[in-house]
Amino acid sequence: MSNTFLRMNSLNIFNKNKTVLALAPMDGVLDYNMREVLTQILGIDFCVSEFLRVTNTLYPDKVFYEVSPELKTQGINLNNVPVFFQLLGSDSEMIYKNAQRAISLGAKVIDLNFGCPAKVVNNHNGGAALLKSPNEIYKIINKLKVSLPSNITISAKMRLGYETPNHSVDIAKGMNDAGIDWITVHCRTKLNGYKPPAFWEWIPKIKRGINVPIIVNGDIFTLNDYIECKKITENQNFMIGRGALYNPFIFHEIRNYENTGIIEQLEPEILFTQLKKMIFNFYLKALENENSQYAISRTKQWLKFTLSSNKVCKYFLPIFETIKIINSSDEFKSKLDLF
Ligand SMILES: Cc1cc2nc3c(=O)[nH]c(=O)nc-3n(C[C@H](O)[C@H](O)[C@H](O)COP(=O)(O)O)c2cc1C
């Protein structure tokens, strides 16, 4: 493990004694506006953008800015939280060219997506489909590592495998040998989809084979999940996606637990009140930056996510039922404001 921390010194994120907490990328959900609202709460070390899918095109600047407007401020958002740029694809040369452009626009970290389960992506050998071809993964990472400036960090996000987790240790080892700086592991195979459970028990095995940091991801919805995940994985770096939409204060709860050892979680009613305010803020922000249909549909989407949370579902259900059929922005705003 000795060179782990040396390799990270270009970006002081990983540190022997500090818990790292990242906000997961969620294509079609976690956009610039939502990243801004969520990072107003302290505790998130970094975010990852939605993915830019690379085929045979070098995209113009505006496409990069659409995926991550934070590039305009050197990949740091308004709350001073870094946002790393995610690329998805299978052609190492084209990924390299697009990575180069992202970097020229301000990206400091390029994250590679080897976990997306979407058919349209997998049919073109992108995302999780590449887990079936570790040599291709090696080629992509190595191309970036060798060709991009040495101050640029390359990370990867993988699932445990395509059909089976049995090759996860070798896949991660290949990434390590290709020069990856860290790996985020969503603890499921592509065939598992998003079905619980997440198989956290693979993490110690994967860690033993590599010398870069691992970030554990999958099914951390509550502070208790975090504590259990930490125990099983013996890890100190975590990424949270859906859980952040159910309870954005989870990052704060984890930090508080790490600092004091106290298990303190917001009461459901308080969580509801705070979360509702955040969703309303998100709506206003999206309205400011995007068109009203976008703002309305993304806000409905966030509200729908809250219905999967045992803690706040009962509070949000009547709101969702009321606003789900509204498509005019004035009516939407006044109805949201009512609750
Ligand atoms: C709607 C949705 C979109 C996602 N988009 C991305 C993406 O663009 N890039 C990526 O690496 N993972 C993506 N993921 C996977 C998440 O980052 C994360 O790995 C997964 O949700 C498990 O973590 P969680 O249980 O904390 O949500 C997506 C997941 C969901 C549910």
Tab-separated table of C-alpha atoms and ligand atoms in Angstrom:
chain	number	residue	atom	x	y	z
A	1	MET	CA	0.000	0.000	0.000
A	2	SER	CA	3.026	2.273	0.283
A	3	ASN	CA	2.640	4.228	-2.948
A	4	THR	CA	-1.106	4.766	-2.613
A	5	PHE	CA	-0.832	8.137	-1.006
A	6	LEU	CA	2.157	9.252	-3.088
A	7	ARG	CA	0.159	8.754	-6.262
A	8	MET	CA	-2.625	10.881	-4.882
A	9	ASN	CA	-0.615	13.927	-3.981
A	10	SER	CA	-1.734	15.924	-7.007
A	11	LEU	CA	-5.194	16.006	-5.451
A	12	ASN	CA	-5.363	15.992	-1.702
A	13	ILE	CA	-8.529	13.970	-1.457
A	14	PHE	CA	-7.315	10.731	0.016
A	15	ASN	CA	-5.620	10.977	3.318
A	16	LYS	CA	-4.841	8.140	5.693
A	17	ASN	CA	-7.057	9.384	8.489
A	18	LYS	CA	-9.945	11.002	6.688
A	19	THR	CA	-13.224	9.553	5.533
A	20	VAL	CA	-13.871	10.459	1.906
A	21	LEU	CA	-17.493	11.032	0.900
A	22	ALA	CA	-18.473	11.519	-2.724
A	23	LEU	CA	-21.751	12.309	-4.423
A	24	ALA	CA	-22.446	9.697	-7.116
A	25	PRO	CA	-23.081	10.604	-10.738
A	26	MET	CA	-26.669	9.997	-11.850
A	27	ASP	CA	-27.360	10.551	-15.526
A	28	GLY	CA	-30.645	12.356	-16.153
A	29	VAL	CA	-31.058	13.132	-12.457
A	30	LEU	CA	-28.082	14.711	-10.769
A	31	ASP	CA	-27.373	17.726	-12.931
A	32	TYR	CA	-25.477	20.923	-12.247
A	33	ASN	CA	-28.417	22.472	-10.363
A	34	MET	CA	-28.862	19.495	-8.097
A	35	ARG	CA	-25.132	19.236	-7.439
A	36	GLU	CA	-25.190	22.872	-6.398
A	37	VAL	CA	-28.139	22.445	-4.034
A	38	LEU	CA	-26.778	19.230	-2.483
A	39	THR	CA	-23.267	20.574	-1.955
A	40	GLN	CA	-24.674	23.480	0.053
A	41	ILE	CA	-24.680	20.921	2.834
A	42	LEU	CA	-21.199	20.386	4.170
A	43	GLY	CA	-19.630	16.956	4.000
A	44	ILE	CA	-19.302	16.123	0.294
A	45	ASP	CA	-15.663	15.930	-0.828
A	46	PHE	CA	-16.381	15.742	-4.534
A	47	CYS	CA	-19.015	15.093	-7.180
A	48	VAL	CA	-18.814	13.359	-10.555
A	49	SER	CA	-20.654	14.729	-13.582
A	50	GLU	CA	-23.190	12.799	-15.617
A	51	PHE	CA	-21.404	10.885	-18.355
A	52	LEU	CA	-20.515	12.159	-21.796
A	53	ARG	CA	-20.822	9.223	-24.167
A	54	VAL	CA	-17.921	9.089	-26.598
A	55	THR	CA	-18.453	7.409	-29.976
A	56	ASN	CA	-16.501	8.563	-33.029
A	57	THR	CA	-16.843	12.305	-32.464
A	58	LEU	CA	-14.714	14.904	-30.811
A	59	TYR	CA	-17.424	17.010	-29.231
A	60	PRO	CA	-17.456	20.809	-29.427
A	61	ASP	CA	-16.859	22.804	-26.242
A	62	LYS	CA	-20.527	23.506	-25.652
A	63	VAL	CA	-21.304	19.813	-25.166
A	64	PHE	CA	-18.736	19.608	-22.375
A	65	TYR	CA	-20.166	22.718	-20.750
A	66	GLU	CA	-23.666	21.242	-20.943
A	67	VAL	CA	-22.543	18.118	-19.073
A	68	SER	CA	-20.579	20.100	-16.531
A	69	PRO	CA	-21.006	23.886	-16.403
A	70	GLU	CA	-18.532	23.683	-13.520
A	71	LEU	CA	-15.756	23.426	-16.153
A	72	LYS	CA	-16.130	27.194	-16.525
A	73	THR	CA	-14.816	27.527	-12.992
A	74	GLN	CA	-11.977	24.999	-13.338
A	75	GLY	CA	-14.157	22.072	-12.290
A	76	ILE	CA	-15.011	23.607	-8.906
A	77	ASN	CA	-18.635	24.437	-8.180
A	78	LEU	CA	-20.076	27.491	-6.472
A	79	ASN	CA	-19.864	25.767	-3.092
A	80	ASN	CA	-16.176	25.102	-3.648
A	81	VAL	CA	-16.653	21.364	-4.219
A	82	PRO	CA	-14.735	19.732	-7.102
A	83	VAL	CA	-16.784	18.127	-9.867
A	84	PHE	CA	-14.938	15.487	-11.882
A	85	PHE	CA	-15.751	14.877	-15.518
A	86	GLN	CA	-17.057	11.459	-16.535
A	87	LEU	CA	-16.554	9.891	-19.973
A	88	LEU	CA	-18.091	6.684	-21.253
A	89	GLY	CA	-16.972	4.821	-24.348
A	90	SER	CA	-14.841	2.021	-25.720
A	91	ASP	CA	-12.552	3.636	-28.305
A	92	SER	CA	-9.369	4.570	-26.469
A	93	GLU	CA	-8.240	7.088	-29.084
A	94	MET	CA	-11.570	8.965	-29.097
A	95	ILE	CA	-11.793	8.860	-25.312
A	96	TYR	CA	-8.305	10.322	-25.206
A	97	LYS	CA	-9.219	13.129	-27.624
A	98	ASN	CA	-12.364	14.018	-25.683
A	99	ALA	CA	-10.499	13.802	-22.374
A	100	GLN	CA	-7.921	16.191	-23.789
A	101	ARG	CA	-10.681	18.643	-24.667
A	102	ALA	CA	-12.299	18.343	-21.237
A	103	ILE	CA	-8.911	19.108	-19.731
A	104	SER	CA	-8.354	22.086	-22.016
A	105	LEU	CA	-11.678	23.435	-20.704
A	106	GLY	CA	-10.754	23.000	-17.044
A	107	ALA	CA	-11.151	19.339	-15.998
A	108	LYS	CA	-8.540	18.080	-13.551
A	109	VAL	CA	-9.925	14.568	-13.090
A	110	ILE	CA	-11.307	12.301	-15.796
A	111	ASP	CA	-13.563	9.559	-14.464
A	112	LEU	CA	-14.234	6.582	-16.742
A	113	ASN	CA	-17.592	4.844	-16.639
A	114	PHE	CA	-17.375	1.035	-16.670
A	115	GLY	CA	-20.651	0.493	-14.869
A	116	CYS	CA	-23.533	1.813	-16.952
A	117	PRO	CA	-26.049	-1.006	-17.547
A	118	ALA	CA	-28.137	0.755	-20.232
A	119	LYS	CA	-28.803	-1.411	-23.286
A	120	VAL	CA	-28.061	1.290	-25.814
A	121	VAL	CA	-24.673	1.871	-24.186
A	122	ASN	CA	-23.812	-1.808	-23.648
A	123	ASN	CA	-24.788	-2.724	-27.224
A	124	HIS	CA	-22.008	-0.404	-28.382
A	125	ASN	CA	-19.578	-2.024	-25.974
A	126	GLY	CA	-19.665	0.878	-23.499
A	127	GLY	CA	-20.205	1.080	-19.734
A	128	ALA	CA	-20.574	-2.252	-17.945
A	129	ALA	CA	-20.180	-4.212	-21.221
A	130	LEU	CA	-16.442	-3.524	-21.067
A	131	LEU	CA	-16.206	-5.533	-17.846
A	132	LYS	CA	-16.293	-8.556	-20.175
A	133	SER	CA	-13.090	-7.308	-21.851
A	134	PRO	CA	-10.584	-6.280	-19.164
A	135	ASN	CA	-7.917	-5.877	-21.878
A	136	GLU	CA	-9.968	-3.105	-23.459
A	137	ILE	CA	-10.297	-1.409	-20.094
A	138	TYR	CA	-6.541	-1.672	-19.648
A	139	LYS	CA	-5.980	-0.129	-23.077
A	140	ILE	CA	-8.255	2.852	-22.382
A	141	ILE	CA	-6.803	3.656	-18.974
A	142	ASN	CA	-3.234	3.173	-20.125
A	143	LYS	CA	-3.752	5.379	-23.164
A	144	LEU	CA	-4.979	8.213	-20.929
A	145	LYS	CA	-2.289	7.658	-18.354
A	146	VAL	CA	0.516	7.680	-20.893
A	147	SER	CA	-0.801	10.455	-23.130
A	148	LEU	CA	-2.418	13.015	-20.825
A	149	PRO	CA	-0.382	15.493	-18.760
A	150	SER	CA	0.964	13.858	-15.609
A	151	ASN	CA	-0.926	16.262	-13.300
A	152	ILE	CA	-4.248	14.893	-14.572
A	153	THR	CA	-5.916	12.247	-12.442
A	154	ILE	CA	-7.696	9.288	-14.004
A	155	SER	CA	-10.298	7.416	-12.002
A	156	ALA	CA	-12.720	4.660	-12.955
A	157	LYS	CA	-16.127	3.541	-11.785
A	158	MET	CA	-16.845	-0.165	-12.173
A	159	ARG	CA	-19.431	-2.714	-11.195
A	160	LEU	CA	-18.320	-6.065	-9.748
A	161	GLY	CA	-18.625	-7.647	-13.174
A	162	TYR	CA	-21.053	-8.180	-16.016
A	163	GLU	CA	-22.663	-11.498	-15.081
A	164	THR	CA	-20.622	-12.603	-12.101
A	165	PRO	CA	-18.490	-10.864	-9.475
A	166	ASN	CA	-15.835	-13.589	-9.767
A	167	HIS	CA	-13.556	-11.516	-12.001
A	168	SER	CA	-13.820	-8.300	-10.005
A	169	VAL	CA	-10.445	-8.729	-8.324
A	170	ASP	CA	-8.699	-9.226	-11.691
A	171	ILE	CA	-10.575	-6.366	-13.346
A	172	ALA	CA	-9.548	-3.971	-10.585
A	173	LYS	CA	-5.983	-5.295	-10.677
A	174	GLY	CA	-5.844	-4.613	-14.420
A	175	MET	CA	-7.030	-1.037	-13.821
A	176	ASN	CA	-4.392	-0.657	-11.142
A	177	ASP	CA	-1.654	-1.941	-13.461
A	178	ALA	CA	-2.825	0.353	-16.257
A	179	GLY	CA	-2.168	3.349	-13.995
A	180	ILE	CA	-5.573	4.276	-12.573
A	181	ASP	CA	-5.451	6.697	-9.636
A	182	TRP	CA	-8.484	5.335	-7.809
A	183	ILE	CA	-11.437	3.047	-8.424
A	184	THR	CA	-15.045	3.425	-7.368
A	185	VAL	CA	-16.795	0.077	-7.067
A	186	HIS	CA	-20.564	-0.140	-7.338
A	187	CYS	CA	-20.964	-3.445	-5.512
A	188	ARG	CA	-23.225	-5.185	-8.008
A	189	THR	CA	-22.871	-6.852	-11.379
A	190	LYS	CA	-24.542	-5.460	-14.465
A	191	LEU	CA	-27.078	-8.320	-14.242
A	192	ASN	CA	-27.921	-7.305	-10.679
A	193	GLY	CA	-29.149	-3.952	-12.033
A	194	TYR	CA	-30.091	-1.900	-8.979
A	195	LYS	CA	-31.668	-4.792	-7.081
A	196	PRO	CA	-30.660	-5.033	-3.420
A	197	PRO	CA	-28.440	-6.134	-1.832
A	198	ALA	CA	-25.121	-4.548	-2.743
A	199	PHE	CA	-22.318	-7.076	-2.252
A	200	TRP	CA	-19.994	-5.050	-0.045
A	201	GLU	CA	-18.123	-8.190	1.009
A	202	TRP	CA	-16.134	-8.146	-2.258
A	203	ILE	CA	-14.321	-4.952	-1.330
A	204	PRO	CA	-11.646	-6.403	1.017
A	205	LYS	CA	-10.746	-8.991	-1.659
A	206	ILE	CA	-10.471	-6.320	-4.342
A	207	LYS	CA	-8.435	-4.076	-2.057
A	208	ARG	CA	-5.863	-6.766	-1.399
A	209	GLY	CA	-4.966	-6.919	-5.109
A	210	ILE	CA	-4.334	-3.228	-5.721
A	211	ASN	CA	-2.435	-0.274	-4.334
A	212	VAL	CA	-4.741	2.631	-5.168
A	213	PRO	CA	-7.702	3.833	-3.102
A	214	ILE	CA	-11.100	2.231	-3.500
A	215	ILE	CA	-14.373	4.081	-3.082
A	216	VAL	CA	-17.267	1.848	-2.076
A	217	ASN	CA	-20.652	2.492	-3.622
A	218	GLY	CA	-24.104	0.960	-3.466
A	219	ASP	CA	-27.041	0.981	-1.080
A	220	ILE	CA	-25.810	3.381	1.570
A	221	PHE	CA	-29.134	4.994	2.402
A	222	THR	CA	-28.795	5.660	6.126
A	223	LEU	CA	-26.124	6.245	8.741
A	224	ASN	CA	-26.655	2.680	9.922
A	225	ASP	CA	-26.026	1.399	6.379
A	226	TYR	CA	-22.812	3.396	6.354
A	227	ILE	CA	-21.642	1.920	9.646
A	228	GLU	CA	-22.396	-1.601	8.421
A	229	CYS	CA	-20.747	-0.952	5.050
A	230	LYS	CA	-17.629	0.417	6.715
A	231	LYS	CA	-17.417	-2.636	8.955
A	232	ILE	CA	-17.772	-5.119	6.098
A	233	THR	CA	-15.531	-3.321	3.606
A	234	GLU	CA	-12.861	-2.143	6.067
A	235	ASN	CA	-12.737	0.947	3.876
A	236	GLN	CA	-12.837	4.684	4.491
A	237	ASN	CA	-13.984	6.058	1.140
A	238	PHE	CA	-17.645	6.022	0.128
A	239	MET	CA	-19.885	7.274	-2.657
A	240	ILE	CA	-23.604	7.872	-2.211
A	241	GLY	CA	-26.202	8.359	-4.936
A	242	ARG	CA	-29.873	7.686	-4.309
A	243	GLY	CA	-29.396	7.995	-0.551
A	244	ALA	CA	-28.421	11.638	-1.063
A	245	LEU	CA	-31.767	12.298	-2.718
A	246	TYR	CA	-33.688	10.655	0.137
A	247	ASN	CA	-31.607	12.368	2.801
A	248	PRO	CA	-29.016	14.945	1.707
A	249	PHE	CA	-28.009	15.298	5.359
A	250	ILE	CA	-26.526	11.788	5.335
A	251	PHE	CA	-23.091	13.277	4.601
A	252	HIS	CA	-23.369	15.491	7.665
A	253	GLU	CA	-24.624	12.577	9.790
A	254	ILE	CA	-21.637	10.465	8.729
A	255	ARG	CA	-19.147	13.268	9.447
A	256	ASN	CA	-20.723	13.836	12.833
A	257	TYR	CA	-20.526	10.111	13.608
A	258	GLU	CA	-16.879	9.988	12.528
A	259	ASN	CA	-16.015	13.020	14.683
A	260	THR	CA	-17.982	12.121	17.808
A	261	GLY	CA	-18.980	8.439	17.584
A	262	ILE	CA	-22.575	9.549	18.118
A	263	ILE	CA	-25.299	8.010	15.975
A	264	GLU	CA	-27.555	10.956	15.342
A	265	GLN	CA	-30.060	11.050	12.513
A	266	LEU	CA	-32.678	13.649	11.669
A	267	GLU	CA	-36.194	12.875	12.832
A	268	PRO	CA	-38.442	12.106	9.838
A	269	GLU	CA	-40.525	15.247	10.212
A	270	ILE	CA	-37.499	17.527	10.445
A	271	LEU	CA	-35.870	15.746	7.526
A	272	PHE	CA	-39.047	16.237	5.506
A	273	THR	CA	-39.158	19.967	6.246
A	274	GLN	CA	-35.508	20.495	5.360
A	275	LEU	CA	-35.608	18.301	2.266
A	276	LYS	CA	-38.744	20.024	1.004
A	277	LYS	CA	-36.927	23.373	1.230
A	278	MET	CA	-34.033	21.957	-0.755
A	279	ILE	CA	-36.300	20.573	-3.451
A	280	PHE	CA	-38.031	23.943	-3.710
A	281	ASN	CA	-34.634	25.654	-4.026
A	282	PHE	CA	-33.684	23.160	-6.672
A	283	TYR	CA	-36.827	24.017	-8.619
A	284	LEU	CA	-36.040	27.747	-8.473
A	285	LYS	CA	-32.438	27.165	-9.511
A	286	ALA	CA	-33.434	24.904	-12.399
A	287	LEU	CA	-35.985	27.514	-13.484
A	288	GLU	CA	-33.254	30.142	-13.488
A	289	ASN	CA	-30.792	28.042	-15.497
A	290	GLU	CA	-32.984	25.855	-17.723
A	291	ASN	CA	-36.437	26.019	-19.297
A	292	SER	CA	-39.555	25.591	-17.177
A	293	GLN	CA	-40.463	22.115	-18.507
A	294	TYR	CA	-37.031	20.870	-17.547
A	295	ALA	CA	-37.310	22.425	-14.096
A	296	ILE	CA	-40.760	20.922	-13.548
A	297	SER	CA	-39.897	17.418	-14.733
A	298	ARG	CA	-36.628	17.269	-12.775
A	299	THR	CA	-38.377	18.485	-9.625
A	300	LYS	CA	-41.116	15.861	-10.043
A	301	GLN	CA	-38.355	13.305	-10.486
A	302	TRP	CA	-36.659	14.249	-7.217
A	303	LEU	CA	-40.001	14.148	-5.424
A	304	LYS	CA	-40.608	10.693	-6.893
A	305	PHE	CA	-37.254	9.496	-5.550
A	306	THR	CA	-38.292	10.522	-2.028
A	307	LEU	CA	-41.204	8.052	-2.252
A	308	SER	CA	-38.675	5.199	-2.028
A	309	SER	CA	-37.585	6.383	1.413
A	310	ASN	CA	-39.367	4.755	4.371
A	311	LYS	CA	-38.579	7.825	6.406
A	312	VAL	CA	-40.142	10.568	4.311
A	313	CYS	CA	-42.406	8.781	1.821
A	314	LYS	CA	-45.590	9.433	3.774
A	315	TYR	CA	-44.910	13.187	3.882
A	316	PHE	CA	-43.989	13.537	0.222
A	317	LEU	CA	-46.695	11.304	-1.234
A	318	PRO	CA	-49.490	13.921	-1.018
A	319	ILE	CA	-47.201	16.557	-2.541
A	320	PHE	CA	-46.236	14.295	-5.383
A	321	GLU	CA	-49.842	13.286	-6.013
A	322	THR	CA	-50.822	16.961	-6.206
A	323	ILE	CA	-48.061	18.241	-8.442
A	324	LYS	CA	-47.509	15.268	-10.726
A	325	ILE	CA	-50.138	16.434	-13.207
A	326	ILE	CA	-49.167	20.115	-13.207
A	327	ASN	CA	-47.230	21.471	-16.167
A	328	SER	CA	-47.517	25.237	-15.809
A	329	SER	CA	-44.637	26.818	-13.946
A	330	ASP	CA	-46.696	29.373	-11.982
A	331	GLU	CA	-49.116	26.733	-10.767
A	332	PHE	CA	-46.274	24.342	-10.009
A	333	LYS	CA	-44.469	26.956	-7.946
A	334	SER	CA	-47.536	28.018	-5.993
A	335	LYS	CA	-48.535	24.400	-5.246
A	336	LEU	CA	-45.028	23.507	-4.119
A	337	ASP	CA	-44.951	26.645	-2.014
A	338	LEU	CA	-48.213	25.614	-0.308
A	339	PHE	CA	-46.739	22.553	1.349
B	1	LIG	C1	-30.858	7.187	-12.529
B	1	LIG	C2	-29.424	6.780	-12.348
B	1	LIG	C3	-28.444	7.316	-13.181
B	1	LIG	C4	-27.100	6.932	-13.040
B	1	LIG	N1	-26.155	7.503	-13.848
B	1	LIG	C5	-24.831	7.191	-13.675
B	1	LIG	C6	-23.811	7.842	-14.439
B	1	LIG	O1	-24.058	8.734	-15.259
B	1	LIG	N2	-22.527	7.448	-14.234
B	1	LIG	C7	-22.194	6.484	-13.312
B	1	LIG	O2	-21.022	6.163	-13.163
B	1	LIG	N3	-23.148	5.885	-12.564
B	1	LIG	C8	-24.430	6.219	-12.710
B	1	LIG	N4	-25.396	5.646	-11.923
B	1	LIG	C9	-24.991	4.722	-10.848
B	1	LIG	C10	-24.798	5.479	-9.532
B	1	LIG	O3	-23.716	6.377	-9.631
B	1	LIG	C11	-24.524	4.497	-8.379
B	1	LIG	O4	-23.435	3.699	-8.748
B	1	LIG	C12	-25.727	3.604	-8.079
B	1	LIG	O5	-26.929	4.363	-8.011
B	1	LIG	C13	-25.541	2.873	-6.746
B	1	LIG	O6	-25.329	3.785	-5.713
B	1	LIG	P1	-26.499	4.226	-4.685
B	1	LIG	O7	-27.076	2.953	-4.117
B	1	LIG	O8	-25.797	5.063	-3.661
B	1	LIG	O9	-27.511	4.980	-5.475
B	1	LIG	C14	-26.743	5.987	-12.052
B	1	LIG	C15	-27.726	5.465	-11.212
B	1	LIG	C16	-29.049	5.850	-11.343
B	1	LIG	C17	-30.082	5.274	-10.404
